[in-house]
Amino acid sequence: MTMSATEQSQWKLRRGQYLGEISALCFLHIPTHLSSLPLLLAGTGSQILVYDLVNGKIIRSFQVFEGIRVHGISLENFHKQLPGSAPSFRVAIFGERRVKLFSLQIKLDGQEPFIDTELTLIHSLPKFSHWVLDVCFLKDGAISSEDDFYLAIGCSDNSVYLWDMLKYHMFSEVKCTERCLLYSMKMHGNEIESLRIASGTIFNEIVVWKVVFQNNATIPGSHTEDHVPLTTDEGFLRPVPVFKDALISRLVGHEGSVFGIAWFSDGMKLVSVSDDRSARIWEVQAEKGVSCNDVQDRDNHFAGSVLFGHSARIWDCCIFDSLIITAGEDCTCRVWDHDGRELKEIKEHIGRGVWRCLYDPRSSLLVTAGFDSAVKVHQLYAYKGLEETIASEDFSDKHEVFALSLPNLSGNVQLMDSKSEYVRCLHFSREDSLYVATNNGYLYHASLINNKTVRWTELARISEEAPIICMNLLSKRSKSSDGFEDWVAIGDGKGRMTIVLVVGIDSSPKVDFILTWPAERERHLLGTYWCKSLENRFIFTADPGGRLKLWKLRNNLTSDSLIGRASYDMFLIAEYASCFGMRIMCVDASFDEELLVCGDIRGNLLLFSLPRDLLCSTSIAAGVKASPVNYFKGAHGVSSVNSVSISVLSSDQVGIRSTGADGCICYLQHDRDLLNLEFIGMKQVKELSAIQSVFTSDRSDDSSVGDYAVGFASANFIIWNLSSGTKVLQITCGGWRRPHSHYLGDLPEMMNCFSFVKDDVIYVHRHWVPTNDRRIYPQNLHLQFHGREIHSLCFISGHSLCSSDENQALVSDPSWVATGCEDGTVRLTRYEPGLENWLSSQHLGEQVGGSAVRAICSVSKMHIFMPDIPTEVDRQNGTLEDRDPFILISVGAKRVVTAWKQIINMSNKREGTISSEMDKKNENDFKGSSTSTMSSFSFQWLSSDMPLNHTSHLKRQNAKEVTETAESTSTNTSDTISTKLLSSNYMTMESNLCPEDNLENDWRYLDVTAFLVKEAGSRISVCFVVIACSDATVTLRALLLPCRLWFDVASLAPISSPVLALQHVVIPKLLPSKGNIQSGSFYLAITGSTDGTIAIWDLTECIENFMRQVSGLQMENLMELQKRPRTGRGSQGGRRWRSIDHHKAKKKPEHCILRVKTCTDSVSTGKSDSGNEIESIASETSLSGTSVADIPFQADTQQASFVSGRRKDDLLPEISVLAAVQVLDNIHQSGINCLHVSDIKDLSLSDSRFSFYVVSGGDDQAISCLRFELQVNPMDENSQNMTAVNHCTTLPLAKNNSKDHFLVQKHQMQVFYLDKITSAHSSAVKGVWTDGIWVFSVGLDQRVRCWNLSNGRLTEFAHLIISVPEPEALDVKTCGRDHYQIAVAGRGMQMIEFSGI
């Protein structure tokens, strides 16, 4: 039914905020009584964002163009405010060939001014014939007024137009005689007579020229005169020339195109940046106006400073009295002085680089913005040798630097020898307290007083015979407000441990007691560790062989009851031995969870049991020897683990976080009941080469304050804010191998201390501003997003966020969008209607090797498989899981497919210590500590699959022999699937392979679709993934969960052209004779190829055959594979990883032969009509020769964290090859870029008729709509299924609603050709979506179009110009009956709302 015009007017498309590149920045200085800092104007897409820098929040966003990107913002030079009126400013905004003049008014609200803004259009200038590069406000020199009357508009053809803002007309045009295309232009001056233009040409030079009056020309000195006549040129009104050009100089020296120019304030100096990765400073002398025609050789060859430091092209620059700032493609912003010395490097952006930089000398604020959508604000403190540019004490630098020498060395300058004293260990206890241990056995305390005063105290001489090897400290506050207790643990070279209790008030420490005991053999004590949860009652010691000893301090009754040394004693209660024999580097213990986690020097994590009875026992017993309950090999590759921490996720799950020298943070999950250890995620901090620890701030009132990564990059110590992606601190110290220590307060941006040793001097850097109202810098104003192009996106459906009624609180109005990018990253972004639509963006991870993500899809609905045999719900496989998995599948370059699993954490923050628990034990009370529950929604890495070497299009030799060898090892008497080792068979099969195509590394996956299938009552579920590759192959794969095994099920062939678009359809099989009970499902795949054809594939038989085999799997015989994603420095490098690759013959991967339940009625997925086994490569996750039941966990003995769990499918003689049941030719005249299938509609319950719509878009700018109807006929069981491929040609539009039919599993399927819009867009269609009522499409023309599908015809309802350049993907979420959210991605992302009024 066609809608009326009135009904159509009730539906509208509304733009949301664009999340993409920032292309323009500008400061707006308002009166100081309104704000101490200027406002910031940022241009992104077609919008202008206004920020308040005082609170770091956005005030307003304004749409200024339609589909045109904002390139620049210019403000008037002088502002005059009338008494009693709100301040207003004139703003010129330009982009491409358009310029618009606005009035920006500052509105106040209430007694305390609340800043708000309103942008009003004054005039839109006519469209120019070339791109606008710069706009400048000019005064009228003939009038004694400070107001600006003219606009100077500089264009890319090296011309300048002069516009009268009062009469709204163009009164002059000046074209430089140096006619060439420009990459950049910058104008300087406040009057026409003083206007100077610097033009960066394509010939790597800068032409500096000015505007002078023509001879006998009329000077427009009064605005009462009539304007000069205009001439018309191709529709553009061109003024009669009043001015002409005059060359000042030609600056030659760059070796690449000039991308940016900035003038000095006096107009006598400028700086330029170029494609040659350099910035150059030029001196421009004042000269009389001489026509460019009269001067041919006025070249100023470069003779000034050259600023080298960027590793890529430089995009932008600015120059001030004391400094120069440049921003480039290498994602860095650098600060220089005028002599060319680099003062500071800021690297916080990602992707294609920093595009804009802006500096305000009044407040000393530096703003950077780039392709990644982030707007970051830094504060530049006064550097040595530079002028003081900070305006107020609020911005003063509180950074202190101490240079300390040991007390015995003070004033003694001499060469070091074997008896010289030097520092071995440093440790902060507070911001003003530093402990120092030396090689001569001394323990010192340094009190850091203000004004760089230091007070040394010699506490004790621990050892006279051996140097101090290790030191650790546990600091506690006494009951008195100013008192402290520092428990210092020290180990020496003789293997002796010493505990020193230091107490005091303010900065007056004294030793309360000292306890020494032998802990290890000589030279075998390498580390000592306190754990905060165990307090000062227990301490660990480590030796080189991976043994960890737990010591208990006896007779310590309460933490604040200090008794003499004689009352203390130390005895060994447990000894933990690592199965790897590597030195333990870090530990963490949880008293509540009875768990001990350790990390060793080779990247391994170990879990030990820490029974509460052992800790709370008052009896003295011999040390208990314990082995790991679980471990994870190679969590950080071959790099050392630097820190571990334990957190509570739920009542039966514990979270583990580790950091390492590979620059990665790993997240794992331990199940206390199943005793398994699962890798759930990893974050690679590319700015750090080694992460020492992660600090979590306790401040919850600021979203920018969260987790901080503390570590090193080369010779620099760095603190990195993981929440905002900003660098908090960088200090050059020489690297992590020197003695060092750090201490952070609640707000690390304002409270941080770092000390290190260099040349016998202890350097202490302290920045400590305890005031809570201090503004935090660096600051992130705008959400950081992908730094490169987005190729795919999908909505995360709201119903998947929870699975039970008690979790309904997790479902809210915000929408979640998953995106895949060219740089291989996958992000989850939250959208909510309002001022700031995009609230957060979480980095989930990246593909193996950073391969580009070409397509992404979500899988939430579980389809139930009905086997031929009765299903026992309580059989050995277990019952149905409480919650079905929600999975993301991403595919891309290098033929990498990655699965991500949704997690909803209910984390408990437990408040309780061992002291309280031991007190409760004494009172026979075990109620536990109080907990607070927090929820979080995210995705974790689940599995990755990538082809093994030489696995594509392999020539299989002696395939029959290989098959017979595999079959001979199988046992046909078992009715369940077992696991056996076939190393010899693997070697035989590997030798029979030879590659056919040397270009296989260039192939990539183009699209993906997936669905979940589970047998009723089983714990095993299968995610079937259909993937299209650029080599014109389409493969059906299966991911077996929860064991993470990959299988190739079938190949969809032959295909003449690569498939660009994929969709699937799952239609239920109903039995009308039995009350429409579902007996199964039809599984169809629909593909769109580059030749314009649409093919339909029946996957039902292959999926059912595979599920029959899966139904016989025994869970206890399956091992979880792919423990760690193959990404990050820890997995890509290192000697161990290379040795595994190059010496496979030393230890081959184990094989699993997966047998069918019975040999007579089960069909293998390897062959559609045989009972051959499925071969699978199992990662070495079990101890050789040991059954699963004999060990408490399944772990890797060699390379569990690296070996892929992918089945060796390419070694099989053959797999199922499916032919298309129908091929629809000439749907499009060229490639089909996108497909979408609507939901299944049940047309009739009586005869089981189902229908769905298929909408496609292609390079031919057309949109085509098809409707499919399936007639399920359960009575027709004897009809033969069609095996041949049917080809049919679409009929012209005059014969609309023509139809064709074919059989799907003996059932009739009809195809109706509804409509085709031949020119739906003015360029290629990149995304389509339909629900059978509405159709949404997006094209490269930056238009989103809405079509109504009524009476079998497509009728355009509305269209909207979007801000996303080069859109590549579209997805739609149904928010209600009359409300849709449309997400479009390309170079950025934007949300569009479609709803009825």
mmCIF file with all atom_site columns, C-alpha atoms in Angstrom, residues 238 572 854 957 1229:
data_model
loop_
_atom_site.group_PDB
_atom_site.id
_atom_site.type_symbol
_atom_site.label_atom_id
_atom_site.label_alt_id
_atom_site.label_comp_id
_atom_site.label_asym_id
_atom_site.label_entity_id
_atom_site.label_seq_id
_atom_site.pdbx_PDB_ins_code
_atom_site.Cartn_x
_atom_site.Cartn_y
_atom_site.Cartn_z
_atom_site.occupancy
_atom_site.B_iso_or_equiv
_atom_site.pdbx_formal_charge
_atom_site.auth_seq_id
_atom_site.auth_comp_id
_atom_site.auth_asym_id
_atom_site.auth_atom_id
_atom_site.pdbx_PDB_model_num
ATOM 1 C CA . ARG A 1 238  ? 33.793 38.136  -11.078 1.00 0.00 ? 238  ARG A CA 1
ATOM 2 C CA . LEU A 1 572  ? 58.910 -21.480 56.513  1.00 0.00 ? 572  LEU A CA 1
ATOM 3 C CA . ARG A 1 854  ? 37.545 -6.150  5.730   1.00 0.00 ? 854  ARG A CA 1
ATOM 4 C CA . GLN A 1 957  ? 50.291 -36.345 -4.002  1.00 0.00 ? 957  GLN A CA 1
ATOM 5 C CA . GLN A 1 1229 ? 25.773 -4.769  -14.549 1.00 0.00 ? 1229 GLN A CA 1
#
